[in-house]
Coordinates of C-alpha atoms in Angstrom, one line a residue:
Chain A
X246 CA -26.3 4.0 29.3
X247 CA -24.9 7.5 29.0
X248 CA -25.5 7.4 25.3
X249 CA -29.1 6.4 25.8
X250 CA -29.6 9.4 28.0
X251 CA -27.8 11.7 25.7
X252 CA -29.9 10.3 22.9
X253 CA -33.0 11.4 24.8
X254 CA -31.6 14.8 25.5
X255 CA -30.1 15.8 22.2
X256 CA -33.0 15.8 19.7
X257 CA -32.3 14.9 16.1
X258 CA -35.8 15.3 14.9
X259 CA -34.9 18.6 13.4
X260 CA -34.5 18.1 9.7
X261 CA -34.6 14.3 9.7
X262 CA -36.0 14.2 6.2
X263 CA -33.3 16.5 5.0
X264 CA -30.7 14.2 6.6
X265 CA -32.1 11.2 4.9
X266 CA -32.1 13.0 1.5
X267 CA -28.5 14.1 2.2
X268 CA -27.6 10.5 2.9
X269 CA -29.2 9.4 -0.3
X270 CA -27.3 12.2 -2.2
X271 CA -24.1 11.0 -0.5
X272 CA -24.8 7.5 -1.8
X273 CA -25.2 8.7 -5.3
X274 CA -22.2 11.0 -5.1
X275 CA -20.0 8.1 -3.8
X276 CA -21.4 5.9 -6.5
X277 CA -20.5 8.3 -9.2
X278 CA -17.0 9.1 -7.9
X279 CA -16.1 5.5 -7.3
X280 CA -17.7 4.3 -10.5
X281 CA -15.7 6.9 -12.4
X282 CA -12.5 5.6 -10.8
X283 CA -13.4 2.0 -11.4
X284 CA -14.3 2.7 -15.0
X285 CA -11.0 4.4 -15.6
X286 CA -9.2 1.4 -14.1
X287 CA -11.2 -1.0 -16.3
X288 CA -10.5 1.1 -19.3
X289 CA -6.8 1.3 -18.6
X290 CA -6.8 -2.5 -18.2
X291 CA -8.4 -3.0 -21.5
X292 CA -6.1 -0.5 -23.1
X293 CA -2.8 -1.8 -21.8
X294 CA -3.8 -5.4 -21.2
X295 CA -1.8 -8.1 -23.0
X296 CA -4.5 -9.0 -25.4
X297 CA -4.4 -5.6 -27.1
X298 CA -0.7 -5.3 -27.4
X299 CA -0.5 -7.0 -30.8
X300 CA 2.4 -5.9 -33.0
X301 CA 0.6 -4.1 -35.8
X302 CA -1.2 -1.8 -33.4
X303 CA 2.0 -0.1 -32.4
X304 CA 3.2 0.9 -35.9
X305 CA 1.4 3.4 -38.0
X306 CA 2.2 4.4 -41.5
X307 CA 1.7 8.2 -41.8
X308 CA 1.4 10.3 -44.9
X309 CA 0.1 13.7 -45.9
X310 CA -3.5 13.9 -47.0
X311 CA -3.7 14.2 -50.7
X312 CA -6.1 16.9 -51.7
X313 CA -6.2 19.7 -54.3
X314 CA -3.7 21.8 -52.3
X315 CA -1.2 19.2 -51.5
X316 CA -1.3 17.2 -54.7
X317 CA 2.3 16.6 -55.9
X318 CA 3.8 17.9 -52.7
X319 CA 3.1 15.2 -50.2
X320 CA 6.7 14.6 -49.2
X321 CA 7.6 15.2 -45.6
X322 CA 10.6 17.4 -45.1
X323 CA 13.2 17.1 -42.4
X324 CA 11.6 19.7 -40.1
X325 CA 8.3 17.9 -40.1
X326 CA 10.0 14.6 -39.3
X327 CA 12.0 16.2 -36.5
X328 CA 8.9 17.7 -35.0
X329 CA 7.2 14.2 -35.1
X330 CA 10.2 12.7 -33.4
X331 CA 9.9 15.3 -30.6
X332 CA 6.3 14.3 -29.7
X333 CA 6.2 12.4 -26.4
X334 CA 3.6 9.9 -27.7
X335 CA 5.8 8.8 -30.6
X336 CA 8.6 6.5 -29.7
X337 CA 10.4 6.2 -33.1
X338 CA 10.1 7.5 -36.6
X339 CA 11.1 5.5 -39.6
X340 CA 11.4 7.3 -43.0
X341 CA 10.1 5.6 -46.0
X342 CA 12.4 6.2 -48.9
X343 CA 10.9 6.3 -52.4
X344 CA 12.9 5.0 -55.4
X345 CA 14.0 7.7 -57.8
X346 CA 14.4 5.4 -60.9
X347 CA 12.1 3.7 -63.2
X348 CA 11.7 -0.1 -62.9
X349 CA 9.6 -2.8 -64.5
X350 CA 9.2 -6.4 -63.7
X351 CA 8.3 -9.5 -65.7
X352 CA 7.9 -13.2 -65.0
X353 CA 10.5 -14.3 -67.5
X354 CA 9.6 -17.4 -69.5
X355 CA 7.7 -19.2 -66.7
X356 CA 5.1 -16.6 -65.9
X357 CA 4.1 -14.3 -68.7
X358 CA 3.4 -11.0 -67.0
X359 CA 4.8 -7.5 -67.2
X360 CA 4.3 -4.5 -65.0
X361 CA 5.9 -1.1 -64.2
X362 CA 6.9 -0.9 -60.6
X363 CA 8.1 1.4 -57.9
X364 CA 10.0 0.6 -54.7
X365 CA 10.1 2.0 -51.2
X366 CA 12.3 1.1 -48.4
X367 CA 12.2 1.5 -44.6
X368 CA 14.6 0.7 -41.9
X369 CA 14.3 -3.0 -40.9
X370 CA 13.2 -2.0 -37.3
X371 CA 9.9 -0.8 -38.7
X372 CA 9.2 -3.9 -40.8
X373 CA 7.0 -6.7 -39.7
X374 CA 8.7 -9.3 -42.0
X375 CA 11.6 -11.3 -40.6
X376 CA 13.3 -13.4 -43.3
X377 CA 16.8 -14.7 -43.7
X378 CA 16.6 -13.6 -47.3
X379 CA 15.9 -10.0 -46.4
X380 CA 19.4 -8.6 -47.1
X381 CA 21.2 -7.2 -50.0
X382 CA 24.8 -6.4 -50.9
X383 CA 26.8 -6.1 -54.1
X384 CA 27.3 -9.9 -54.3
X385 CA 23.7 -10.9 -53.7
X386 CA 22.1 -13.2 -56.3
X387 CA 18.7 -11.5 -56.1
X388 CA 16.9 -8.6 -54.7
X389 CA 14.5 -9.5 -51.9
X390 CA 11.1 -7.9 -52.1
X391 CA 8.3 -7.6 -49.6
X392 CA 4.8 -6.9 -50.9
X393 CA 1.6 -6.2 -48.9
X394 CA -0.4 -9.1 -47.8
X395 CA -3.4 -7.3 -49.1
X396 CA -2.1 -7.7 -52.7
X397 CA -2.2 -11.4 -52.4
X398 CA -5.6 -11.3 -51.0
X399 CA -6.8 -9.0 -53.7
X400 CA -5.5 -11.5 -56.3
X401 CA -6.6 -14.7 -54.7
X402 CA -10.1 -13.7 -53.7
X403 CA -10.9 -11.0 -56.2
X404 CA -8.9 -11.3 -59.4
X405 CA -8.1 -15.0 -59.7
X406 CA -11.6 -16.2 -59.0
X407 CA -13.2 -13.7 -61.4
X408 CA -10.7 -14.4 -64.2
X409 CA -10.5 -18.2 -63.8
X410 CA -6.9 -18.0 -62.8
X411 CA -5.3 -20.3 -60.2
X412 CA -5.1 -19.1 -56.6
X413 CA -1.5 -18.7 -55.3
X414 CA -0.2 -19.6 -51.9
X415 CA 2.5 -17.4 -50.2
X416 CA 5.1 -20.2 -50.6
X417 CA 4.3 -20.5 -54.3
X418 CA 4.8 -16.8 -54.8
X419 CA 8.0 -16.8 -52.9
X420 CA 9.4 -19.3 -55.5
X421 CA 8.6 -17.3 -58.6
X422 CA 11.7 -15.7 -60.0
X423 CA 11.1 -12.1 -61.1
X424 CA 13.2 -10.2 -63.6
X425 CA 13.6 -6.6 -62.9
X426 CA 14.6 -4.0 -65.4
X427 CA 15.9 -0.8 -64.0
X428 CA 16.2 2.2 -66.3
X429 CA 19.5 3.8 -65.8
X430 CA 21.0 6.8 -67.6
X431 CA 23.2 4.2 -69.4
X432 CA 20.3 2.0 -70.5
X433 CA 18.3 -0.7 -68.9
X434 CA 19.9 -3.0 -66.3
X435 CA 18.5 -6.4 -65.4
X436 CA 18.3 -7.9 -61.9
X437 CA 16.8 -11.0 -60.3
X438 CA 14.3 -10.5 -57.6
X439 CA 12.3 -12.7 -55.2
X440 CA 9.4 -12.1 -53.0
X441 CA 10.5 -13.0 -49.5
X442 CA 7.7 -11.9 -47.4
X443 CA 4.3 -10.2 -47.0
X444 CA 3.7 -7.2 -44.8
X445 CA 0.5 -6.4 -43.0
X446 CA 1.9 -3.1 -41.8
X447 CA 3.1 -1.2 -44.8
X448 CA 1.2 -1.2 -48.0
X449 CA 4.0 -0.8 -50.4
X450 CA 6.5 -2.7 -52.4
X451 CA 9.6 -2.8 -50.3
X452 CA 13.2 -3.5 -50.9
X453 CA 16.1 -3.5 -48.4
X454 CA 17.4 -0.1 -47.4
X455 CA 20.9 -1.0 -48.6
X456 CA 19.7 -1.8 -52.1
X457 CA 17.6 1.4 -52.2
X458 CA 20.5 3.6 -51.2
X459 CA 22.8 1.9 -53.7
X460 CA 20.2 2.0 -56.5
X461 CA 19.2 5.6 -55.9
X462 CA 22.8 6.6 -55.9
X463 CA 23.7 4.9 -59.1
X464 CA 20.5 5.0 -61.2
X465 CA 18.6 8.0 -60.0
X466 CA 17.0 10.0 -62.7
X467 CA 15.4 12.6 -60.4
X468 CA 16.7 14.7 -57.5
X469 CA 16.1 13.4 -53.9
X470 CA 12.5 14.3 -53.0
X471 CA 12.4 13.6 -49.3
X472 CA 10.3 11.0 -47.5
X473 CA 7.2 9.9 -49.2
X474 CA 5.7 8.4 -46.1
X475 CA 6.9 7.6 -42.6
X476 CA 6.3 4.8 -40.1
X477 CA 5.9 5.7 -36.5
X478 CA 6.2 3.5 -33.5
X479 CA 3.9 4.4 -30.6
X480 CA 3.0 2.7 -27.3
X481 CA -0.6 3.7 -27.8
X482 CA -2.1 4.2 -31.2
X483 CA -5.4 5.3 -29.7
X484 CA -3.9 8.2 -27.8
X485 CA -6.2 11.1 -28.5
X486 CA -3.1 13.4 -28.5
X487 CA -1.7 11.5 -31.4
X488 CA -4.8 11.7 -33.5
X489 CA -5.1 15.3 -32.7
X490 CA -1.5 15.9 -33.7
X491 CA -2.0 14.1 -37.0
X492 CA -5.2 16.0 -37.7
X493 CA -3.7 19.5 -37.1
X494 CA -0.7 18.7 -39.3
X495 CA -2.9 17.3 -42.1
X496 CA -1.5 13.9 -41.8
X497 CA -3.4 10.7 -42.2
X498 CA -2.9 7.1 -41.1
X499 CA -4.7 3.8 -40.9
X500 CA -7.9 5.0 -39.2
X501 CA -8.6 1.4 -38.1
X502 CA -5.8 1.6 -35.7
X503 CA -6.6 5.0 -34.3
X504 CA -10.4 4.5 -34.1
X505 CA -10.1 3.4 -30.5
X506 CA -9.1 6.9 -29.7
X507 CA -12.6 8.1 -30.4
X508 CA -14.0 5.6 -27.9
X509 CA -11.3 6.7 -25.6
X510 CA -12.4 10.3 -25.8
X511 CA -15.9 9.3 -25.1
X512 CA -14.9 7.2 -22.1
X513 CA -12.7 10.0 -20.8
X514 CA -15.6 12.4 -21.2
X515 CA -18.1 10.1 -19.5
X516 CA -15.6 9.5 -16.7
X517 CA -15.0 13.2 -16.3
X518 CA -18.7 14.1 -16.2
X519 CA -19.3 11.3 -13.7
X520 CA -16.3 12.5 -11.6
X521 CA -17.4 16.1 -11.6
X522 CA -21.0 15.3 -10.8
X523 CA -19.9 13.0 -8.1
X524 CA -17.5 15.5 -6.5
X525 CA -20.1 18.3 -6.8
X526 CA -22.7 16.1 -5.1
X527 CA -20.2 15.1 -2.4
X528 CA -19.5 18.7 -1.7
X529 CA -23.2 19.4 -1.4
X530 CA -23.7 16.4 0.8
X531 CA -20.9 17.5 3.0
X532 CA -22.5 21.0 3.2
X533 CA -25.9 19.4 4.2
X534 CA -24.2 17.3 6.8
X535 CA -22.4 20.1 8.4
X536 CA -25.6 22.2 8.3
X537 CA -27.5 19.3 9.8
X538 CA -24.9 18.9 12.6
X539 CA -25.1 22.6 13.3
X540 CA -28.9 22.5 13.3
X541 CA -28.9 19.5 15.6
X542 CA -26.5 21.1 18.0
X543 CA -28.2 24.5 17.8
X544 CA -31.7 23.0 18.4
X545 CA -30.3 21.3 21.5
X546 CA -28.2 24.3 22.6
X547 CA -29.8 24.7 26.0
X548 CA -29.6 20.9 26.7
X549 CA -25.9 20.8 25.7
X550 CA -25.2 23.8 27.8
X551 CA -26.8 22.1 30.8
X552 CA -24.9 18.9 30.1
X553 CA -21.6 20.8 30.1
X554 CA -22.7 22.6 33.3
X555 CA -23.4 19.2 35.0
X556 CA -19.9 18.0 34.0
X557 CA -20.2 16.4 30.6
X558 CA -16.9 16.7 28.8
X559 CA -16.8 18.1 25.3
X560 CA -15.0 14.8 24.5
X561 CA -18.0 12.8 25.6
X562 CA -20.4 14.9 23.6
X563 CA -18.2 14.8 20.5
X564 CA -17.9 11.1 20.8
X565 CA -21.7 10.7 21.2
X566 CA -22.4 13.0 18.2
X567 CA -19.9 11.1 16.1
X568 CA -21.5 7.8 17.1
X569 CA -24.8 9.1 16.2
X570 CA -23.9 10.6 12.8
X571 CA -20.9 8.9 11.4
X572 CA -21.7 5.1 11.2
X573 CA -24.4 5.7 8.6
X574 CA -21.7 7.1 6.4
X575 CA -19.7 3.9 6.7
X576 CA -22.9 1.8 6.0
X577 CA -23.5 3.8 2.9
X578 CA -20.0 3.5 1.7
X579 CA -20.2 -0.3 2.2
X580 CA -23.5 -0.4 0.3
X581 CA -21.9 1.6 -2.5
X582 CA -18.9 -0.7 -2.7
X583 CA -21.1 -3.8 -2.7
X584 CA -23.3 -2.4 -5.5
X585 CA -20.2 -1.4 -7.4
X586 CA -18.7 -4.9 -6.9
X587 CA -21.9 -6.4 -8.3
X588 CA -21.9 -4.1 -11.3
X589 CA -18.2 -4.9 -11.9
X590 CA -18.9 -8.6 -11.9
X591 CA -21.8 -8.1 -14.3
X592 CA -19.6 -6.0 -16.6
X593 CA -16.9 -8.6 -16.4
X594 CA -19.4 -11.3 -17.5
X595 CA -20.7 -9.1 -20.2
X596 CA -17.3 -8.0 -21.6
X597 CA -16.2 -11.7 -21.4
X598 CA -18.8 -12.5 -24.0
X599 CA -17.2 -9.8 -26.2
X600 CA -13.8 -11.4 -25.6
X601 CA -12.7 -8.4 -23.6
X602 CA -11.1 -9.2 -20.3
X603 CA -11.4 -7.1 -17.1
X604 CA -10.9 -7.9 -13.5
X605 CA -14.0 -9.5 -12.0
X606 CA -13.4 -7.6 -8.7
X607 CA -13.2 -3.9 -8.1
X608 CA -9.7 -2.6 -8.0
X609 CA -7.8 -1.7 -4.9
X610 CA -7.6 1.9 -6.2
X611 CA -11.3 2.1 -5.9
X612 CA -11.2 0.8 -2.4
X613 CA -8.4 3.1 -1.5
X614 CA -10.4 6.0 -2.9
X615 CA -13.4 4.9 -0.9
X616 CA -11.2 5.0 2.2
X617 CA -10.0 8.5 1.4
X618 CA -13.5 9.8 0.8
X619 CA -14.6 8.2 4.1
X620 CA -11.7 9.9 5.8
X621 CA -12.8 13.3 4.3
X622 CA -16.3 12.6 5.6
X623 CA -14.9 11.8 9.0
X624 CA -12.8 14.9 9.0
X625 CA -15.8 17.1 8.1
X626 CA -17.9 15.5 10.8
X627 CA -15.4 15.7 13.5
X628 CA -14.4 19.3 12.7
X629 CA -18.0 20.5 12.5
X630 CA -19.0 18.8 15.7
X631 CA -15.9 20.1 17.5
X632 CA -16.5 23.6 16.3
X633 CA -20.1 23.6 17.3
X634 CA -19.6 21.9 20.7
X635 CA -16.7 24.3 21.6
X636 CA -18.9 27.2 20.9
Chain B
X90 CA -10.3 20.0 46.1
X91 CA -9.8 23.5 47.5
X92 CA -11.3 26.6 46.1
X93 CA -9.7 29.9 46.8
X94 CA -11.2 33.4 46.3
X95 CA -8.6 36.1 45.8
X96 CA -10.1 39.6 46.2
X97 CA -13.0 39.0 43.8
X98 CA -15.8 41.5 43.1
X99 CA -18.5 41.2 40.4
X100 CA -18.0 43.8 37.8
X101 CA -21.8 44.5 37.3
X102 CA -22.3 45.0 41.1
X103 CA -19.1 46.7 41.8
X104 CA -20.6 50.1 42.6
X105 CA -23.3 48.8 45.0
X106 CA -21.2 46.2 46.7
X107 CA -18.2 48.4 47.5
X108 CA -20.5 50.6 49.7
X109 CA -21.5 47.8 52.1
X110 CA -19.3 45.6 54.3
X111 CA -18.8 42.0 53.1
X112 CA -16.9 38.9 54.3
X113 CA -16.6 37.6 50.8
X114 CA -16.2 40.3 48.3
X115 CA -12.7 41.8 48.2
X116 CA -11.5 39.2 50.6
X117 CA -9.4 36.1 50.6
X118 CA -11.4 33.0 51.4
X119 CA -10.7 29.2 51.0
X120 CA -13.3 26.5 50.8
X121 CA -11.9 23.1 51.5
X122 CA -12.9 19.5 52.3
X123 CA -14.4 18.8 55.7
X124 CA -15.2 22.5 56.2
X125 CA -18.8 23.5 56.2
X126 CA -19.2 27.1 55.1
X127 CA -22.4 29.0 55.4
X128 CA -22.8 32.2 53.4
X129 CA -25.7 34.3 54.5
X130 CA -26.9 36.9 52.1
X131 CA -30.0 39.1 51.6
X132 CA -31.5 39.1 48.1
X133 CA -29.7 41.0 45.4
X134 CA -26.3 40.8 47.0
X135 CA -24.8 38.4 44.5
X136 CA -25.4 35.1 46.1
X137 CA -26.2 33.1 43.0
X138 CA -23.6 35.1 41.1
X139 CA -20.9 33.9 43.6
X140 CA -22.0 30.3 43.2
X141 CA -21.8 30.7 39.5
X142 CA -18.3 32.2 39.8
X143 CA -16.9 29.4 41.9
X144 CA -18.4 26.8 39.7
X145 CA -17.1 28.6 36.6
X146 CA -20.3 29.4 34.9
X147 CA -19.6 33.1 34.8
X148 CA -16.4 35.1 34.8
X149 CA -17.4 38.8 34.9
X150 CA -15.5 39.5 38.0
X151 CA -12.3 41.1 39.1
X152 CA -9.8 39.1 41.2
X153 CA -8.9 35.5 40.9
X154 CA -10.6 32.2 41.7
X155 CA -8.4 29.1 42.1
X156 CA -9.2 25.5 42.0
X157 CA -6.4 23.7 43.7
X158 CA -4.1 26.7 43.1
X159 CA -5.0 26.8 39.4
X160 CA -6.7 29.9 38.1
X161 CA -10.0 28.7 36.8
X162 CA -9.7 31.0 33.8
X163 CA -7.2 28.5 32.5
X164 CA -9.3 25.5 33.2
X165 CA -11.3 24.6 30.1
X166 CA -13.0 21.9 28.2
X167 CA -12.2 18.4 29.3
X168 CA -10.2 19.5 32.4
X169 CA -13.2 21.6 33.5
X170 CA -15.5 18.6 33.0
X171 CA -13.2 16.3 34.9
X172 CA -13.3 18.6 37.9
X173 CA -17.1 18.8 37.8
X174 CA -17.3 15.0 37.5
X175 CA -14.9 14.2 40.2
X176 CA -14.4 17.1 42.6
X177 CA -17.2 19.6 42.7
X178 CA -20.9 18.9 42.9
X179 CA -23.6 21.5 42.8
X180 CA -27.2 22.1 43.7
X181 CA -28.5 25.0 41.8
X182 CA -31.1 27.4 43.1
X183 CA -33.0 27.0 39.8
X184 CA -32.6 23.2 40.0
X185 CA -31.7 22.8 36.3
X186 CA -33.2 19.4 35.5
X187 CA -33.8 18.0 32.1
X188 CA -37.6 18.4 31.9
X189 CA -38.0 15.7 29.3
X190 CA -36.1 13.1 31.2
X191 CA -37.7 11.3 34.1
X192 CA -36.5 12.0 37.6
X193 CA -34.5 8.8 37.6
X194 CA -32.9 9.6 34.3
X195 CA -31.8 13.0 35.5
X196 CA -30.1 11.4 38.5
X197 CA -28.8 8.5 36.4
X198 CA -27.2 10.9 33.9
X199 CA -25.0 12.4 36.7
X200 CA -24.2 8.9 37.9
X201 CA -22.8 7.6 34.6
X202 CA -21.1 10.8 33.3
X203 CA -18.0 9.5 35.0
X204 CA -17.1 6.1 36.4
X205 CA -20.0 5.5 38.7
X206 CA -19.4 6.3 42.4
X207 CA -22.6 4.4 43.4
X208 CA -24.6 1.5 41.9
X209 CA -27.9 2.6 40.4
X210 CA -29.7 1.0 43.4
X211 CA -28.5 3.9 45.5
X212 CA -30.9 6.2 43.6
X213 CA -33.9 4.3 45.0
X214 CA -32.4 4.2 48.5
X215 CA -31.9 8.0 48.5
X216 CA -35.3 8.7 46.9
X217 CA -36.8 6.5 49.6
X218 CA -35.2 8.6 52.3
X219 CA -36.3 11.9 50.8
X220 CA -39.8 10.6 50.0
X221 CA -39.7 10.9 46.2
X222 CA -39.7 7.2 45.2
X223 CA -43.1 7.5 43.7
X224 CA -42.1 10.1 41.2
X225 CA -38.8 8.6 40.0
X226 CA -40.3 7.5 36.7
X227 CA -42.2 10.7 36.2
X228 CA -41.0 13.3 33.8
X229 CA -39.1 15.9 35.8
X230 CA -41.0 18.7 34.0
X231 CA -44.2 17.8 35.7
X232 CA -42.9 17.3 39.2
X233 CA -43.5 19.9 41.8
X234 CA -40.7 22.3 42.7
X235 CA -40.3 20.5 46.0
X236 CA -39.9 17.2 44.3
X237 CA -37.6 18.7 41.7
X238 CA -35.4 20.1 44.4
X239 CA -35.1 16.7 46.1
X240 CA -34.2 15.2 42.7
X241 CA -31.6 17.9 42.3
X242 CA -30.2 17.0 45.7
X243 CA -30.0 13.3 44.9
X244 CA -28.4 14.1 41.6
X245 CA -25.7 16.1 43.3
X246 CA -25.1 13.3 45.8
X247 CA -24.9 10.4 43.4
X248 CA -21.5 11.6 41.9
X249 CA -18.1 11.7 43.5
X250 CA -17.0 15.0 44.9
X251 CA -14.9 16.6 47.5
X252 CA -16.8 19.9 47.7
X253 CA -20.5 20.3 47.5
X254 CA -21.9 23.7 46.5
X255 CA -25.5 24.5 47.4
X256 CA -27.5 27.5 46.5
X257 CA -30.6 27.8 48.7
X258 CA -31.0 24.0 48.6
X259 CA -34.1 23.8 50.7
X260 CA -36.0 26.8 49.3
X261 CA -38.9 24.7 48.1
X262 CA -39.0 22.2 51.0
X263 CA -40.9 22.3 54.3
X264 CA -39.0 22.0 57.5
X265 CA -39.4 18.3 58.0
X266 CA -38.2 17.5 54.4
X267 CA -35.4 20.0 54.8
X268 CA -34.0 18.3 57.8
X269 CA -34.3 14.9 56.1
X270 CA -32.4 16.2 53.1
X271 CA -29.8 17.9 55.3
X272 CA -29.2 14.6 57.1
X273 CA -28.6 12.8 53.9
X274 CA -26.3 15.5 52.6
X275 CA -24.3 15.4 55.9
X276 CA -23.9 11.7 55.6
X277 CA -22.8 11.7 52.0
X278 CA -20.3 14.5 52.7
X279 CA -18.7 12.8 55.7
X280 CA -18.6 9.5 53.7
X281 CA -16.5 11.4 51.1
X282 CA -14.7 13.7 53.7
X283 CA -16.1 16.5 51.5
X284 CA -16.6 20.1 52.3
X285 CA -19.7 22.2 51.8
X286 CA -20.5 25.7 50.7
X287 CA -24.1 26.7 51.4
X288 CA -25.8 30.0 50.6
X289 CA -29.1 31.0 52.1
X290 CA -31.1 34.1 53.0
X291 CA -31.4 33.5 56.7
X292 CA -29.8 31.8 59.7
X293 CA -30.3 28.1 59.9
X294 CA -29.1 25.0 61.9
X295 CA -29.2 22.4 59.1
X296 CA -25.5 21.7 59.5
X297 CA -22.7 22.2 62.0
X298 CA -21.1 25.1 60.2
X299 CA -17.4 25.6 60.7
X300 CA -17.4 29.0 59.1
X301 CA -20.2 31.6 58.8
X302 CA -19.9 34.4 56.4
X303 CA -22.0 37.4 55.5
X304 CA -22.0 38.3 51.9

């Protein structure tokens, strides 16, 4: 009853259109802010979700870019490797050691082929091949070798079919004995070798580190030349910081794995724009609200004065004004959350068809943010009203 | 509720008022329940100013005014409102109705500002007695001054109070209506054991005054 009377006394007609526009603006502002938050949550989920965490994504082989300036000097020195190790986005650095001796291989009597070879080695922690045969010491019967999976594909699907040669399975290749001939200062030395695995990660011909160290020590014909390449382990290959670092240090890596970082920059950019626009609009909406409140109270100044004279308490008037002005904010917030939930569900369905999985519901972070924004709105309302009434 | 005036004098009228004798200015006076105080004052001697001082609408005076031993300068906001809702009721000389509300709504507002003292049926009963039933649903702004004054009287009587302050409450009423209104006011005050403070230009016999003062 009191509120009905107050409603008649305190006119809100002043600037009603402006108020509606401000409410509309508030809706858009809330939409942008909460959408930015939800988008970020979705993106993080995609980025760190289980389905993305496959093993190759976390290892990157890094080397210097070969161009006219760097030709012949692409080794990484200790300082450069130390600097890489210091970067927060790199968990571990594995040095790829090149062989410093000449080696050739042939298939012996079974398989008539001959080729010059090179070897590289890397610490086992950085290798994606796990084989019982992957070990070497002085007493070993053969030297285990890992070749890139890509080599076999090249042969099977390119070379073999065009030259009318038989295609080879991985198991078959593992059974081919290979004769290695290493050039030493004291003449050629022969070893047996076997291919024990195929790497998707490192495109090189790899031997165990123990063999590499031993062979380099005993057969080296050149001085040590530093690391040819390195393998880094990172939690997040698409981290834009990582790609930026590599770029500024003229390093290159498998772009397929870092390509995501470009999308990520775009997403971050969109999120940031949406966020800033949303916050700016929210600030303007808040400004319009406080002006509207001031206008309403100013245009009913005489009435409010008389109400106070007759004994209305400031508390009653504040409560009345809040009741008049604030519920619409809650309604709009709910509308925005409902729209956002619908959009999220649509996005979930859509990304599902692209075999990307996000949560079908909006995240609690979004809802918490909504509550915080609502609290800010409430604070602005109550403070403006209190200030105006107390005047 | 008890209102005490301690040595007060309006600052704007200080020069003029200090030249003439007064029972109120520069004196110590107490208004309290069950006492009916008449303050007689010629025009321009600060009658309405005094009413506004004791109701805390103005404070450009020297001296102190106490509500129940508390200086009213320290009574603000919700406490002030609580006193106006529960303890002090007022009939202004300039009536002060909301012109856009109906007569009934003006009264109703004062009824529901606090926990109602009377049911809303009491409005009709009082309007009947003062002869303003027919304009209850009329906008206050288009009522005559006489009607407005009776609405203002009913509005003051619909709320709880222990002290009723009246500033020329019958100025727009004929004798007959004045006596009817005075009878209603007397009844309502004795029902509440309330005191009255009434200011007017001349002598009158509307109430059994316990104290008569010249401003």
